[in-house]
Coordinates of C-alpha atoms in Angstrom, one line a residue:
X1 CA 21.6 -21.2 13.0
X2 CA 24.3 -22.6 15.7
X3 CA 23.1 -21.4 18.8
X4 CA 26.4 -21.6 20.5
X5 CA 27.1 -18.1 18.1
X6 CA 24.2 -16.0 19.2
X7 CA 26.4 -15.0 22.1
X8 CA 25.2 -14.6 25.6
X9 CA 22.1 -12.1 25.6
X10 CA 20.5 -11.3 29.6
X11 CA 18.6 -7.4 29.0
X12 CA 19.2 -6.3 31.6
X13 CA 17.9 -2.0 32.4
X14 CA 18.8 -0.3 35.7
X15 CA 15.7 2.3 35.0
X16 CA 12.1 1.4 37.0
X17 CA 9.1 3.8 36.8
X18 CA 10.9 6.5 39.1
X19 CA 12.6 7.7 36.6
X20 CA 9.4 8.6 35.0
X21 CA 7.7 11.8 35.3
X22 CA 4.9 13.8 34.5
X23 CA 5.7 16.9 33.2
X24 CA 5.5 19.4 30.0
X25 CA 2.6 22.1 30.1
X26 CA -1.3 20.5 30.7
X27 CA -3.3 20.1 27.5
X28 CA -6.3 22.7 26.9
X29 CA -9.5 22.3 28.6
X30 CA -11.7 19.0 26.9
X31 CA -8.3 18.2 25.1
X32 CA -8.4 15.3 27.5
X33 CA -11.5 14.3 26.8
X34 CA -11.4 14.3 23.2
X35 CA -8.0 12.5 23.5
X36 CA -10.0 9.6 25.4
X37 CA -12.8 9.8 23.0
X38 CA -10.8 9.6 20.3
X39 CA -8.8 6.8 21.7
X40 CA -11.7 4.8 21.5
X41 CA -12.8 5.7 18.0
X42 CA -9.5 4.4 16.7
X43 CA -9.1 1.3 18.6
X44 CA -11.3 -0.4 15.9
X45 CA -9.1 0.3 13.6
X46 CA -5.4 -0.8 14.4
X47 CA -6.9 -4.0 12.5
X48 CA -6.0 -2.1 9.7
X49 CA -2.2 -1.3 10.4
X50 CA -2.5 -5.9 9.3
X51 CA -4.5 -5.8 6.1
X52 CA -3.4 -8.2 3.3
X53 CA -5.0 -4.8 1.2
X54 CA -3.6 -3.0 -2.0
X55 CA -1.2 0.5 -0.6
X56 CA -0.9 -1.5 2.6
X57 CA 2.3 0.7 4.2
X58 CA 0.9 3.9 3.2
X59 CA -2.2 2.7 5.5
X60 CA 0.0 1.3 7.9
X61 CA 1.8 4.9 8.0
X62 CA -1.3 6.6 8.6
X63 CA -3.2 4.3 10.9
X64 CA 0.8 5.1 12.9
X65 CA 0.1 9.1 12.5
X66 CA -3.8 8.8 13.8
X67 CA -2.3 6.9 16.6
X68 CA 0.0 9.3 17.2
X69 CA -2.0 12.3 17.1
X70 CA -4.6 11.1 19.0
X71 CA -2.0 10.4 22.0
X72 CA -0.4 14.6 21.6
X73 CA 2.8 13.2 19.8
X74 CA 4.6 14.7 17.0
X75 CA 6.8 12.9 15.4
X76 CA 10.4 15.0 13.3
X77 CA 12.6 12.9 11.6
X78 CA 16.1 14.2 11.0
X79 CA 19.3 13.2 8.8
X80 CA 19.3 11.4 6.1
X81 CA 16.3 10.3 3.7
X82 CA 14.4 6.8 4.6
X83 CA 15.4 4.3 2.0
X84 CA 13.0 2.4 0.8
X85 CA 15.0 -1.1 0.3
X86 CA 13.8 -4.8 0.5
X87 CA 14.4 -6.5 3.0
X88 CA 16.0 -3.9 5.6
X89 CA 16.6 -4.5 9.5
X90 CA 15.6 -1.1 11.5
X91 CA 16.9 -0.8 14.9
X92 CA 16.2 2.0 17.6
X93 CA 16.7 2.4 21.2
X94 CA 13.8 1.3 23.3
X95 CA 11.5 3.7 25.3
X96 CA 8.3 2.5 25.2
X97 CA 5.2 0.7 23.1
X98 CA 4.8 3.9 21.3
X99 CA 8.1 3.2 19.3
X100 CA 5.9 0.5 17.6
X101 CA 3.6 3.6 15.8
X102 CA 6.8 6.4 16.3
X103 CA 8.4 3.9 13.5
X104 CA 5.5 2.4 12.2
X105 CA 5.0 6.1 10.9
X106 CA 8.3 6.6 9.0
X107 CA 9.0 2.8 8.1
X108 CA 6.4 0.2 8.9
X109 CA 7.6 -2.9 8.9
X110 CA 7.2 -6.4 11.0
X111 CA 8.7 -5.8 14.3
X112 CA 10.3 -8.7 17.0
X113 CA 8.5 -7.7 20.1
X114 CA 8.3 -9.0 23.4
X115 CA 6.1 -12.5 24.2
X116 CA 3.8 -11.6 26.3
X117 CA 2.6 -8.5 23.9
X118 CA 0.2 -11.6 22.8
X119 CA -1.4 -12.1 25.7
X120 CA -2.3 -8.3 26.1
X121 CA -6.4 -8.3 25.9
X122 CA -6.5 -6.2 22.5
X123 CA -3.0 -5.5 21.5
X124 CA -2.4 -9.0 21.7
X125 CA -5.0 -9.6 19.0
X126 CA -3.3 -7.1 16.8
X127 CA 0.2 -8.6 17.3
X128 CA -0.8 -11.9 16.2
X129 CA -2.7 -9.9 13.2
X130 CA 0.9 -8.6 12.0
X131 CA 2.8 -11.7 12.1
X132 CA 4.8 -9.7 15.2
X133 CA 7.9 -11.9 16.4
X134 CA 8.3 -13.0 19.9
X135 CA 10.8 -12.8 21.7
X136 CA 11.0 -14.1 25.1
X137 CA 14.3 -12.2 27.1
X138 CA 14.7 -14.5 29.5
X139 CA 15.5 -17.6 27.1
X140 CA 18.8 -17.8 24.8
X141 CA 18.0 -21.1 24.5
X142 CA 14.9 -20.0 22.2
X143 CA 16.8 -17.1 20.5
X144 CA 18.8 -18.6 17.6
X145 CA 15.2 -19.7 16.7
X146 CA 14.3 -16.3 16.8
X147 CA 17.0 -14.8 15.2
X148 CA 16.4 -17.3 12.3
X149 CA 13.1 -16.4 12.0
X150 CA 14.2 -12.8 11.5
X151 CA 16.8 -13.5 8.6
X152 CA 14.7 -15.8 6.9
X153 CA 12.0 -12.7 6.5
X154 CA 14.8 -9.9 5.9
X155 CA 15.2 -12.7 2.5
X156 CA 11.8 -12.8 1.9
X157 CA 11.9 -9.2 1.4
X158 CA 10.4 -7.8 4.5
X159 CA 11.7 -4.6 6.3
X160 CA 12.0 -6.2 10.1
X161 CA 12.1 -3.6 12.9
X162 CA 13.7 -4.7 16.5
X163 CA 15.7 -2.9 19.8
X164 CA 18.8 -4.7 19.8
X165 CA 19.0 -3.3 23.8
X166 CA 16.1 -5.9 24.5
X167 CA 14.5 -3.9 27.1
X168 CA 13.5 -0.1 27.6
X169 CA 14.4 2.7 29.2
X170 CA 13.6 5.6 30.2
X171 CA 14.8 8.0 28.0
X172 CA 17.7 9.4 29.8
X173 CA 19.6 6.7 30.4
X174 CA 20.2 3.8 27.2
X175 CA 21.9 0.6 27.2
X176 CA 24.0 -1.3 24.9
X177 CA 23.2 -3.1 21.5
X178 CA 23.4 -6.6 22.3
X179 CA 24.4 -8.1 19.0
X180 CA 22.0 -11.2 18.7
X181 CA 19.7 -9.3 16.5
X182 CA 22.2 -8.7 13.9
X183 CA 23.2 -12.1 12.6
X184 CA 19.8 -12.5 11.1
X185 CA 21.6 -9.3 9.1
X186 CA 25.0 -10.7 8.5
X187 CA 23.0 -14.4 8.0
X188 CA 20.8 -12.1 5.0
X189 CA 23.7 -9.8 3.9
X190 CA 20.6 -7.4 4.8
X191 CA 21.4 -3.9 5.3
X192 CA 20.4 -2.3 8.7
X193 CA 19.3 0.7 9.4
X194 CA 19.9 2.6 13.0
X195 CA 17.3 5.3 14.3
X196 CA 18.1 7.3 16.5
X197 CA 14.8 8.1 18.3
X198 CA 13.3 10.2 22.0
X199 CA 10.9 11.8 23.2
X200 CA 10.6 15.4 24.2
X201 CA 8.9 17.8 25.8
X202 CA 7.8 21.0 23.6
X203 CA 10.9 23.3 24.6
X204 CA 13.6 20.9 23.5
X205 CA 14.1 18.8 27.2
X206 CA 14.4 15.0 27.4
X207 CA 10.6 13.7 28.3
X208 CA 10.1 10.4 29.9
X209 CA 6.4 11.0 29.8
X210 CA 6.0 8.1 27.2
X211 CA 8.4 5.5 29.5
X212 CA 7.6 1.9 30.2
X213 CA 10.1 0.5 32.2
X214 CA 9.4 -1.6 35.3
X215 CA 6.7 -2.6 37.0
X216 CA 5.1 0.7 34.9
X217 CA 1.4 -0.6 33.7
X218 CA 0.1 0.7 29.8
X219 CA -2.4 2.3 31.2
X220 CA -0.4 4.3 33.8
X221 CA 1.4 5.6 30.2
X222 CA -1.4 6.0 28.1
X223 CA -2.5 8.6 31.1
X224 CA 0.5 10.8 31.3
X225 CA 0.7 10.9 27.4
X226 CA -2.8 11.5 27.3
X227 CA -3.0 14.6 30.3
X228 CA 0.8 16.2 29.0
X229 CA -0.2 18.7 26.5
X230 CA 2.7 18.0 23.8
X231 CA 5.0 15.2 23.5
X232 CA 7.3 15.5 20.1
X233 CA 9.2 12.5 19.4
X234 CA 12.6 12.8 17.6
X235 CA 14.1 10.5 14.8
X236 CA 17.4 11.0 13.5
X237 CA 17.9 8.6 10.7
X238 CA 21.7 6.9 10.2
X239 CA 23.6 6.5 7.7
X240 CA 23.0 2.5 6.4
X241 CA 25.6 -0.4 7.2
X242 CA 26.2 -3.1 5.6
X243 CA 26.3 -6.2 7.3
X244 CA 29.3 -7.5 6.8
X245 CA 30.6 -10.7 8.2
X246 CA 30.8 -10.0 12.5
X247 CA 27.8 -9.4 14.4
X248 CA 29.3 -7.9 17.4
X249 CA 30.9 -5.0 15.0
X250 CA 27.3 -4.9 13.1
X251 CA 26.0 -4.0 16.8
X252 CA 29.3 -1.4 17.5
X253 CA 28.6 0.5 14.6
X254 CA 24.8 0.6 14.9
X255 CA 25.0 1.8 18.3
X256 CA 27.4 4.6 17.7
X257 CA 25.5 5.7 15.0
X258 CA 22.0 6.0 16.9
X259 CA 23.8 7.1 19.8
X260 CA 25.6 10.5 18.8
X261 CA 23.9 13.1 19.6
X262 CA 25.4 15.6 17.0
X263 CA 23.3 18.0 15.4
X264 CA 20.1 16.2 16.4
X265 CA 18.0 19.0 17.4
X266 CA 18.3 20.2 13.0
X267 CA 14.4 19.6 12.2
X268 CA 14.6 18.3 8.1
X269 CA 11.2 17.0 7.6
X270 CA 8.1 16.6 9.5
X271 CA 6.8 12.8 9.8
X272 CA 3.7 13.7 11.2

């Protein structure tokens, strides 16, 4: 792939940890301790997400749902059906490390993730086992190789999940979809499934509790979730987009599909 065909991609979010607020009702007494205990019990099961065994997709969904339950997160899916197509690129706004488990509970696949994730204790080992495609967000020179890898996975019939904003936002603000990653779908001639992902308190108000922005730490993010009574992850499955021949036009279509808030609160099915 011609590196000049990718275009500049320097994602920057205006969100900082000051955007993040704990909120919602506190859990009942003893729930926090129970969740902490469950975190310790569930952690050894996470390698099953990468296990090359029969029924792997169903197992991945189950593991993701279990992780979400531990953190008091309930997923509600709206919109169209989740299509079980081979070689599909799934794109979504990016709020938190939790996004991986929310999307994994609905449409498991290989994720394009920040390269430094590989060095995180525990999570890095899991990331390597899951064959996550690492991306260095500040290195434009290496971006074409990442796009080529995504295209190869799509041609091989794999589902690949990417966050084309290129960085996390708090959930109240949102970034643009950069077109670079959409080149993979164009090159592989594979469809794109846009998802609208947002987090809410039990009363429907937008929640920044799961947000993972700026200099926030994974531990602080996990603590906020564990000490919040309930978080609702709302996923709207938008219309499937054909790749076409222009990545910028495809990115614009997917951003429009993922960004519209019309009828988002109408619940059609519960994922977990």
